[in-house]
PDB file of C-alpha atoms in Angstrom:
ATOM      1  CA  UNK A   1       0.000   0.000   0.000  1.00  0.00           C
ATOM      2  CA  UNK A   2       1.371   3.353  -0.611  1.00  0.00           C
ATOM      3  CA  UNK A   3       1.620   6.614   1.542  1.00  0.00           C
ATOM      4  CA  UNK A   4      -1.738   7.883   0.437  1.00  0.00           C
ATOM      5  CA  UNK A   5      -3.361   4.944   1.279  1.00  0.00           C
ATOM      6  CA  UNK A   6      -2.055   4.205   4.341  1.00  0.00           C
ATOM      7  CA  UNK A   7      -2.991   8.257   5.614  1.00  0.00           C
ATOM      8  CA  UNK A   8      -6.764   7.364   4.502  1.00  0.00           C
ATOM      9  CA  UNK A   9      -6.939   3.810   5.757  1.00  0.00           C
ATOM     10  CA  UNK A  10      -5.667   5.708   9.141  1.00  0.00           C
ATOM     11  CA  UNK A  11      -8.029   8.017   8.415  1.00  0.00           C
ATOM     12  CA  UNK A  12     -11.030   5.588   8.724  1.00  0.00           C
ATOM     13  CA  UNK A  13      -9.078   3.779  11.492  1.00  0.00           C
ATOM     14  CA  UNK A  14     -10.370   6.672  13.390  1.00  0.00           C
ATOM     15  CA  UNK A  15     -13.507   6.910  11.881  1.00  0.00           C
ATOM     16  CA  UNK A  16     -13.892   3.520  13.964  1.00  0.00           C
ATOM     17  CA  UNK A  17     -12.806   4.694  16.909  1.00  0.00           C
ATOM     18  CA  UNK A  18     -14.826   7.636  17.455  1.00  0.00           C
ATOM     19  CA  UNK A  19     -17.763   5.741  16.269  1.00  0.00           C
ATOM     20  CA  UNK A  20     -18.933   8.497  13.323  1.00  0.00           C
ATOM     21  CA  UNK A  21     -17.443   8.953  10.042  1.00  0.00           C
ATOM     22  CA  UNK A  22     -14.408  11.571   9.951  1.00  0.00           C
ATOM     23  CA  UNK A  23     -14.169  13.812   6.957  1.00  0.00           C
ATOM     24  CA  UNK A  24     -10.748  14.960   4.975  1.00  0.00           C
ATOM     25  CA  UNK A  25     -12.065  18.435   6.460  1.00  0.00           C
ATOM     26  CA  UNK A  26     -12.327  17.127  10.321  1.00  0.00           C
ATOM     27  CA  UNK A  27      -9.217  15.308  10.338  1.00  0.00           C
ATOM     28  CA  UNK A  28      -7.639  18.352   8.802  1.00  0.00           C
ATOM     29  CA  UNK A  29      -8.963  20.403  11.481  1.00  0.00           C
ATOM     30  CA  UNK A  30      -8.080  17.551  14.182  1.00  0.00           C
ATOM     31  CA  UNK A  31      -4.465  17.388  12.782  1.00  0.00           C
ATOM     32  CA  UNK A  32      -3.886  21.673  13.723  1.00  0.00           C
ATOM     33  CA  UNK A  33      -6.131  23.546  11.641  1.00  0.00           C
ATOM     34  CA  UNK A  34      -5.013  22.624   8.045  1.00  0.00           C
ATOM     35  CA  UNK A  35      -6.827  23.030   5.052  1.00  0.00           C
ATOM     36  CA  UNK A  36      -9.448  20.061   3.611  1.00  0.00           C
ATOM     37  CA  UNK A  37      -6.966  20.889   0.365  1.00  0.00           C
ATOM     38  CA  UNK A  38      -3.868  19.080   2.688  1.00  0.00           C
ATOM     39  CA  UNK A  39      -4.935  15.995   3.853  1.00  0.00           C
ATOM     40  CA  UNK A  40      -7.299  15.632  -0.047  1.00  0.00           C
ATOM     41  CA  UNK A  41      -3.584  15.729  -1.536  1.00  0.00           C
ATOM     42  CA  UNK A  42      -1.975  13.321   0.956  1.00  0.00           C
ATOM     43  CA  UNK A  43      -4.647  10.908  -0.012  1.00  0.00           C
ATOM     44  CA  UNK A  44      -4.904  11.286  -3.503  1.00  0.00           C
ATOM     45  CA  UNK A  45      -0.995  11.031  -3.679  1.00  0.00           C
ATOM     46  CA  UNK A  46      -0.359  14.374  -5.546  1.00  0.00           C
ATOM     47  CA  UNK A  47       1.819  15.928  -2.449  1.00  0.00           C
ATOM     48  CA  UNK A  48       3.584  13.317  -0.131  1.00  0.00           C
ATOM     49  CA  UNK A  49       3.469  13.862   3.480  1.00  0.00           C
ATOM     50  CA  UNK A  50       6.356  15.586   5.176  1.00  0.00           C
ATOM     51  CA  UNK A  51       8.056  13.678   8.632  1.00  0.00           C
ATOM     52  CA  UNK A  52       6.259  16.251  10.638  1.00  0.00           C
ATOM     53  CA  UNK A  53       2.812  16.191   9.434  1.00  0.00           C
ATOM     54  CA  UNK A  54       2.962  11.707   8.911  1.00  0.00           C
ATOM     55  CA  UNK A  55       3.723  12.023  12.649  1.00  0.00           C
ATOM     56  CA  UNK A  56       0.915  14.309  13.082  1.00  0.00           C
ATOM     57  CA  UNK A  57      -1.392  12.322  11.463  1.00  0.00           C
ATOM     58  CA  UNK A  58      -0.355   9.137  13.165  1.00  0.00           C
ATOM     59  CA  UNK A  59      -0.647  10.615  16.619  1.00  0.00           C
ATOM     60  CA  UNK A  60      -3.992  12.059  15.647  1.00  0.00           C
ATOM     61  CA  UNK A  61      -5.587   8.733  14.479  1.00  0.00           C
ATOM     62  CA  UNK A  62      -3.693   6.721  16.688  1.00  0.00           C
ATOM     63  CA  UNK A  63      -1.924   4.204  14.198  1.00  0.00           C
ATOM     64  CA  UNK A  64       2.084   3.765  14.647  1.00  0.00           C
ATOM     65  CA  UNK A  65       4.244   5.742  12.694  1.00  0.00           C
ATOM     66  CA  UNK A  66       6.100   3.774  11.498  1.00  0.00           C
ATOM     67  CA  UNK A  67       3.260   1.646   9.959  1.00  0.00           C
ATOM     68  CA  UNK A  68       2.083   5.129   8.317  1.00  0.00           C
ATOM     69  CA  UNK A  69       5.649   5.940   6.945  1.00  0.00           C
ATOM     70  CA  UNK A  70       7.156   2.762   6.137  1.00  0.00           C
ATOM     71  CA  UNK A  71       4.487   0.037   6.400  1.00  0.00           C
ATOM     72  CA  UNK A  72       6.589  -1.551   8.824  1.00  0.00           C
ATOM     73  CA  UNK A  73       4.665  -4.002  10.978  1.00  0.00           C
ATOM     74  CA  UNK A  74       1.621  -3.888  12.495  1.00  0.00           C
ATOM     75  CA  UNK A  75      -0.829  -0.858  12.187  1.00  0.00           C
ATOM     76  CA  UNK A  76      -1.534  -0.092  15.447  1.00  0.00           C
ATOM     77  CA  UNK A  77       0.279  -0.627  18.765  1.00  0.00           C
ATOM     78  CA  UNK A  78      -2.203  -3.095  20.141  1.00  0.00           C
ATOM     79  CA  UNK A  79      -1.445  -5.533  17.396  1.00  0.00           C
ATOM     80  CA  UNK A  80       1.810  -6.389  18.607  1.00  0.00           C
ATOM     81  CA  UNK A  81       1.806  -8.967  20.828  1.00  0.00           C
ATOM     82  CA  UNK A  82       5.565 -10.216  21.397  1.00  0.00           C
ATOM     83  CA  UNK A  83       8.117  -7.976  22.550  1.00  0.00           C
ATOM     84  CA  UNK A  84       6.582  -4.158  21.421  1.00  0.00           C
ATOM     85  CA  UNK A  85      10.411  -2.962  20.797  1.00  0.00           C
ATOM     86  CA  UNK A  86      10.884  -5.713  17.893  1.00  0.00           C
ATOM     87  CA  UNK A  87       8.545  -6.258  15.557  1.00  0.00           C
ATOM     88  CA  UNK A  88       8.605  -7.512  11.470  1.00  0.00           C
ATOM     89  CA  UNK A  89       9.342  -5.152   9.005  1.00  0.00           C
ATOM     90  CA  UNK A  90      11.056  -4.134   5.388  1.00  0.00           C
ATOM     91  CA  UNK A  91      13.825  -1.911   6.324  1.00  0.00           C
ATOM     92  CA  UNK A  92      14.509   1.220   3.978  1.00  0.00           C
ATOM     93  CA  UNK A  93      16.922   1.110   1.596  1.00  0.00           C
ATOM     94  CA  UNK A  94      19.477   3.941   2.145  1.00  0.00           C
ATOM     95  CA  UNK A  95      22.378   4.909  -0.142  1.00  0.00           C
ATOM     96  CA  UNK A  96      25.543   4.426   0.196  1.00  0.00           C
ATOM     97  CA  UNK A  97      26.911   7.923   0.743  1.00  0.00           C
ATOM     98  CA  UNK A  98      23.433   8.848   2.966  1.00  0.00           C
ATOM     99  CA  UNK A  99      24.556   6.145   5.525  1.00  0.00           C
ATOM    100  CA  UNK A 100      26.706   8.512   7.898  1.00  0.00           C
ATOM    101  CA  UNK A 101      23.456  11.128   7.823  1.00  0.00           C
ATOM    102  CA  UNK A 102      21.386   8.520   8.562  1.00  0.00           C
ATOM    103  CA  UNK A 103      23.244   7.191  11.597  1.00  0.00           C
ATOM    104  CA  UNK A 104      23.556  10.760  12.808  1.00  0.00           C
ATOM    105  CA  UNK A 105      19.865  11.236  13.218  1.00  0.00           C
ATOM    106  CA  UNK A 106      17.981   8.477  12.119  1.00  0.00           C
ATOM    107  CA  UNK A 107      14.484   9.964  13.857  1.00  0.00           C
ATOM    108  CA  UNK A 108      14.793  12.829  11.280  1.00  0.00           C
ATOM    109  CA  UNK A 109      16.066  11.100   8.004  1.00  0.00           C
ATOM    110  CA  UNK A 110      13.342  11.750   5.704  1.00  0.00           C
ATOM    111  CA  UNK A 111      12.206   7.876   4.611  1.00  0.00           C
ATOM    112  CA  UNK A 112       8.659   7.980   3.030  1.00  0.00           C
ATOM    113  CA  UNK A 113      10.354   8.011  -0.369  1.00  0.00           C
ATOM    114  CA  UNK A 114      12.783   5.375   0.340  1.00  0.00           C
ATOM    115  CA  UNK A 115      12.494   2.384  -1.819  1.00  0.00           C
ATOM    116  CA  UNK A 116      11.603  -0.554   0.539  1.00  0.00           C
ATOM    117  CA  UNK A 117      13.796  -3.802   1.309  1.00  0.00           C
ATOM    118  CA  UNK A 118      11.583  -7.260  -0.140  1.00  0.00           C
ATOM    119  CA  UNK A 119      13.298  -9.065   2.725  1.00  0.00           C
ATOM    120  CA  UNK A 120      11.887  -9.281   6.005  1.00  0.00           C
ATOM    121  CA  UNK A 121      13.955  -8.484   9.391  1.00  0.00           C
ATOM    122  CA  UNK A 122      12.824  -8.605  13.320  1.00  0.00           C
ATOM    123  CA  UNK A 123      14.234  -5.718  14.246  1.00  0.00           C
ATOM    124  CA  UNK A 124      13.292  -1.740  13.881  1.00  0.00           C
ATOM    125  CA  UNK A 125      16.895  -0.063  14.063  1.00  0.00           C
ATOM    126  CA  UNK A 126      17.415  -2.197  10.437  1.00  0.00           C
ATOM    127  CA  UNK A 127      17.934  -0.386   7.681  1.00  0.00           C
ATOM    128  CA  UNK A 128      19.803  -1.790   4.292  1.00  0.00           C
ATOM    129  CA  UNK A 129      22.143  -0.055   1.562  1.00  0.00           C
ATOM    130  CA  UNK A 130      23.113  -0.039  -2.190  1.00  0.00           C
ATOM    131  CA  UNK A 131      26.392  -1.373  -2.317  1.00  0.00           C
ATOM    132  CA  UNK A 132      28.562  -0.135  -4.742  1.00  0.00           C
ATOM    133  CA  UNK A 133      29.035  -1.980  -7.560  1.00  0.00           C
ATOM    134  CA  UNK A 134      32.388  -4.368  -6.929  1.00  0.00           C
ATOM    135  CA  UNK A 135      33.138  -4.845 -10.742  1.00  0.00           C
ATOM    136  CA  UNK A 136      33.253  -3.088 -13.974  1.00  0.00           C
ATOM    137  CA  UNK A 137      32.505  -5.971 -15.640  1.00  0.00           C
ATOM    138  CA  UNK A 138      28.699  -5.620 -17.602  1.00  0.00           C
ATOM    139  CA  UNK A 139      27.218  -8.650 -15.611  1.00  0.00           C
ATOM    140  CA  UNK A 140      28.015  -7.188 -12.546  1.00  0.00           C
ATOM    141  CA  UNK A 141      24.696  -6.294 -10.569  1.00  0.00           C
ATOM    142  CA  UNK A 142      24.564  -4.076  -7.545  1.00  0.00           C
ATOM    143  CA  UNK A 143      24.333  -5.665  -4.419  1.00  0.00           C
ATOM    144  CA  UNK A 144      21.731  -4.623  -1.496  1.00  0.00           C
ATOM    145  CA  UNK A 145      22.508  -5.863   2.281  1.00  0.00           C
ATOM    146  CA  UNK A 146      20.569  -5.334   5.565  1.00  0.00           C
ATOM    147  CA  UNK A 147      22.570  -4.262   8.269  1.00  0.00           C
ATOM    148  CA  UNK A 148      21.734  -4.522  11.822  1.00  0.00           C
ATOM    149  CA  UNK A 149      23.230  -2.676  14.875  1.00  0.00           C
ATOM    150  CA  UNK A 150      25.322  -4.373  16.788  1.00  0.00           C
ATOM    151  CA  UNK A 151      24.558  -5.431  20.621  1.00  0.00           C
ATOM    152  CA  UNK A 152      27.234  -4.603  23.067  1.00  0.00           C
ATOM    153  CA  UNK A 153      30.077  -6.591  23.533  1.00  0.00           C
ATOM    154  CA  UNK A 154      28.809  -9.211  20.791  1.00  0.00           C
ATOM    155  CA  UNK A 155      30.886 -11.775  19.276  1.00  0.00           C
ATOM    156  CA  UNK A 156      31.757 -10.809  15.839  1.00  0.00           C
ATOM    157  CA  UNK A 157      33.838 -14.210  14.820  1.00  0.00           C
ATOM    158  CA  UNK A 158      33.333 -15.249  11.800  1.00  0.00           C
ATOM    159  CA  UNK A 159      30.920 -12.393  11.206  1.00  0.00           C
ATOM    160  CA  UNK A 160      29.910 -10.594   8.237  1.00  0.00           C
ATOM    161  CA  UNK A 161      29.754  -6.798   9.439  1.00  0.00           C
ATOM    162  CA  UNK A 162      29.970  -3.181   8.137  1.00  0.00           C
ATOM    163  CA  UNK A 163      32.635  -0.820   9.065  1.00  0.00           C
ATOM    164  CA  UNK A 164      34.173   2.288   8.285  1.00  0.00           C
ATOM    165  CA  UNK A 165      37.217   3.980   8.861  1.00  0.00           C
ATOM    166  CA  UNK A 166      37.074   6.588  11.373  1.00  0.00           C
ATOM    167  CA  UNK A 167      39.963   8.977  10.404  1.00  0.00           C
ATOM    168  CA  UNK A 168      39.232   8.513   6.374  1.00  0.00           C
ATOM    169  CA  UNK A 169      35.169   8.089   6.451  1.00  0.00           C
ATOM    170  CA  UNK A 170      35.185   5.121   4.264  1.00  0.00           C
ATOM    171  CA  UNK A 171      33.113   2.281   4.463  1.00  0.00           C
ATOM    172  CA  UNK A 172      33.061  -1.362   3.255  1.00  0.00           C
ATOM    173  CA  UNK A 173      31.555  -4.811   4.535  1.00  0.00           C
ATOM    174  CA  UNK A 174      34.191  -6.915   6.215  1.00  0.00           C
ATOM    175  CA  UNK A 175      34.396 -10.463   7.695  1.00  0.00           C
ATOM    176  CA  UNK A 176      35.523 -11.073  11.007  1.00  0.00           C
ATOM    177  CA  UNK A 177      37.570 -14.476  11.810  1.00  0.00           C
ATOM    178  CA  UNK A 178      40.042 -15.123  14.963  1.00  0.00           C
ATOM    179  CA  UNK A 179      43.665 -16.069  13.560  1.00  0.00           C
ATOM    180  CA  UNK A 180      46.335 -16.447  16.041  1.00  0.00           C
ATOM    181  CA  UNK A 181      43.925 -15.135  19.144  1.00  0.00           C
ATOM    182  CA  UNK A 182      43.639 -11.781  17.562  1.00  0.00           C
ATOM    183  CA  UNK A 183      40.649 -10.504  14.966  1.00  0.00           C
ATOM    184  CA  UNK A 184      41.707  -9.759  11.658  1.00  0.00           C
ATOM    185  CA  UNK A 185      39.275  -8.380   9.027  1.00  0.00           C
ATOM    186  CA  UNK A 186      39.089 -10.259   6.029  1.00  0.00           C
ATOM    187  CA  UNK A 187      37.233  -9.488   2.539  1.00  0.00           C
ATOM    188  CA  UNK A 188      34.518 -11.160   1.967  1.00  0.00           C
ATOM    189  CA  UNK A 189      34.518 -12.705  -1.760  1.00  0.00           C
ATOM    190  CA  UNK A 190      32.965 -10.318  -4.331  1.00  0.00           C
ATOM    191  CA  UNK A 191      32.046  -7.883  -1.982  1.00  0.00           C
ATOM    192  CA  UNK A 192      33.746  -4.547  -2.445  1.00  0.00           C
ATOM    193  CA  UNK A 193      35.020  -1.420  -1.737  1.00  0.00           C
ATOM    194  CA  UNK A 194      37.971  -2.667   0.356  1.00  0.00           C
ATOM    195  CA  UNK A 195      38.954  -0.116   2.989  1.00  0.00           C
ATOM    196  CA  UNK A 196      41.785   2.336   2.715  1.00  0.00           C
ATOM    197  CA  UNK A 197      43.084   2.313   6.389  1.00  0.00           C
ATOM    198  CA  UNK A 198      45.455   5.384   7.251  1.00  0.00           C
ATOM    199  CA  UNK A 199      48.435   4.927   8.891  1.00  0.00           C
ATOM    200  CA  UNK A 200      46.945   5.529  12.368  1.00  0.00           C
ATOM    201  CA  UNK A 201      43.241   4.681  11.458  1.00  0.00           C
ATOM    202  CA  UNK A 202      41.116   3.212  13.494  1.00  0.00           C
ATOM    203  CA  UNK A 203      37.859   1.363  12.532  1.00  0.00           C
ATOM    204  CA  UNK A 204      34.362   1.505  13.637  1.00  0.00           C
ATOM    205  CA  UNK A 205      31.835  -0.863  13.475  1.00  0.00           C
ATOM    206  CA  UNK A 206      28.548  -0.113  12.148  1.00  0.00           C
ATOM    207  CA  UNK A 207      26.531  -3.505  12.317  1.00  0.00           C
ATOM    208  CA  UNK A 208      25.947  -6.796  11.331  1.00  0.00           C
ATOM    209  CA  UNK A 209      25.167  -7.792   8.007  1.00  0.00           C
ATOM    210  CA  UNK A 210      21.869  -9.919   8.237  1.00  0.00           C
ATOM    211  CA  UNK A 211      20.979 -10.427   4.852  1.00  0.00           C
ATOM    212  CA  UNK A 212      22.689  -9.651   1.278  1.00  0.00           C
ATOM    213  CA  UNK A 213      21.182 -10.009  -1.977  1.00  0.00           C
ATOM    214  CA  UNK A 214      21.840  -9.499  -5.596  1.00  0.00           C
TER     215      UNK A 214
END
């Protein structure tokens, strides 16, 4: 379902709730005075909803936000009945070179126009990239992976995980094995940029790789 749907089917969501059918004009009103003109465009999918005024209209009919933005998981909070901080759902695909902005302030990354990941994760601090492509080579196809944060103190061994290096910026997808009773990083096959360490570089871990995917 896209954007506009989702903002009317939250629209009616309410509709239920206050038992009496709620208007593009009452919502409107509900949602801080706006015009009928706003929400009409929403729906019909000729102006997409800003971050501001999806969270607006998710706190105003009561569905998650993250159902109205992304479609991830359940629509409302009620539905989920494991753990409420985990739930299924497609992460956004972020570019390559948006990944440090993202990380900076994920709350505020604007991701209603992201494309969204086909594969399926437990876990709402997913997100996945565009790799860049590894070969010049005209069968070459970009690669996509899902990368989840890392828990504290978690075993990497034998892990596939993205890092970065934090005096040069850049970043690459590494594998971690235990040689001699130290961790090395090794490349993983096909899967490119290597990193560029500096002489006194030191690297950061950004998650684990959950899924790739051609």
């Amino acid at each position: 379902m896209e954007l506009s749907g989702r903002i009317k089917a939250a629209r009616q969501h309410l509709s239920k709730t206050l038992g009496h059918k709620v208007s593009q004009k009452e919502l409107a009103k509900m949602c801080g005075d706006w015009s009928q003109n706003r929400i009409s465009n929403y729906e019909a999918g000729s102006r997409t909803a800003s971050n501001a005024d999806c969270l607006t209209i998710a706190e105003t009919t009561g569905v998650r936000i993250e159902w109205l933005q992304l479609e991830s998981g359940p629509m409302l909070q009620s539905m989920i009945k494991e753990n409420p901080n985990t739930y299924t759902m497609n992460p956004p695909v972020i570019e390559w070179d948006e990944i440090d902005d993202f990380l900076a302030n994920p709350s505020s990354f604007d991701l209603v126009n992201k494309v969204i990941s086909p594969f399926t994760v437990i876990d709402k601090r997913a997100f996945a990239i565009v790799l860049p492509h590894s070969s010049t080579h005209k069968y070459s196809r970009p690669k996509t992976a899902v990368i989840i944060p890392i828990e504290k103190d978690q075993d990497l061994t034998g892990k596939e995980v993205m890092c970065r290096d934090k005096s040069t910026g850049e970043k690459a997808l590494r594998i971690f094995t235990r040689a001699l009773g130290t961790i090395n990083l090794v490349d993983p096959t096909e899967v490119l940029p290597p990193i560029i360490m500096a002489a006194d570089g030191e690297i950061e871990i950004i998650g684990q790789v959950a899924i790739t995917y051609e």
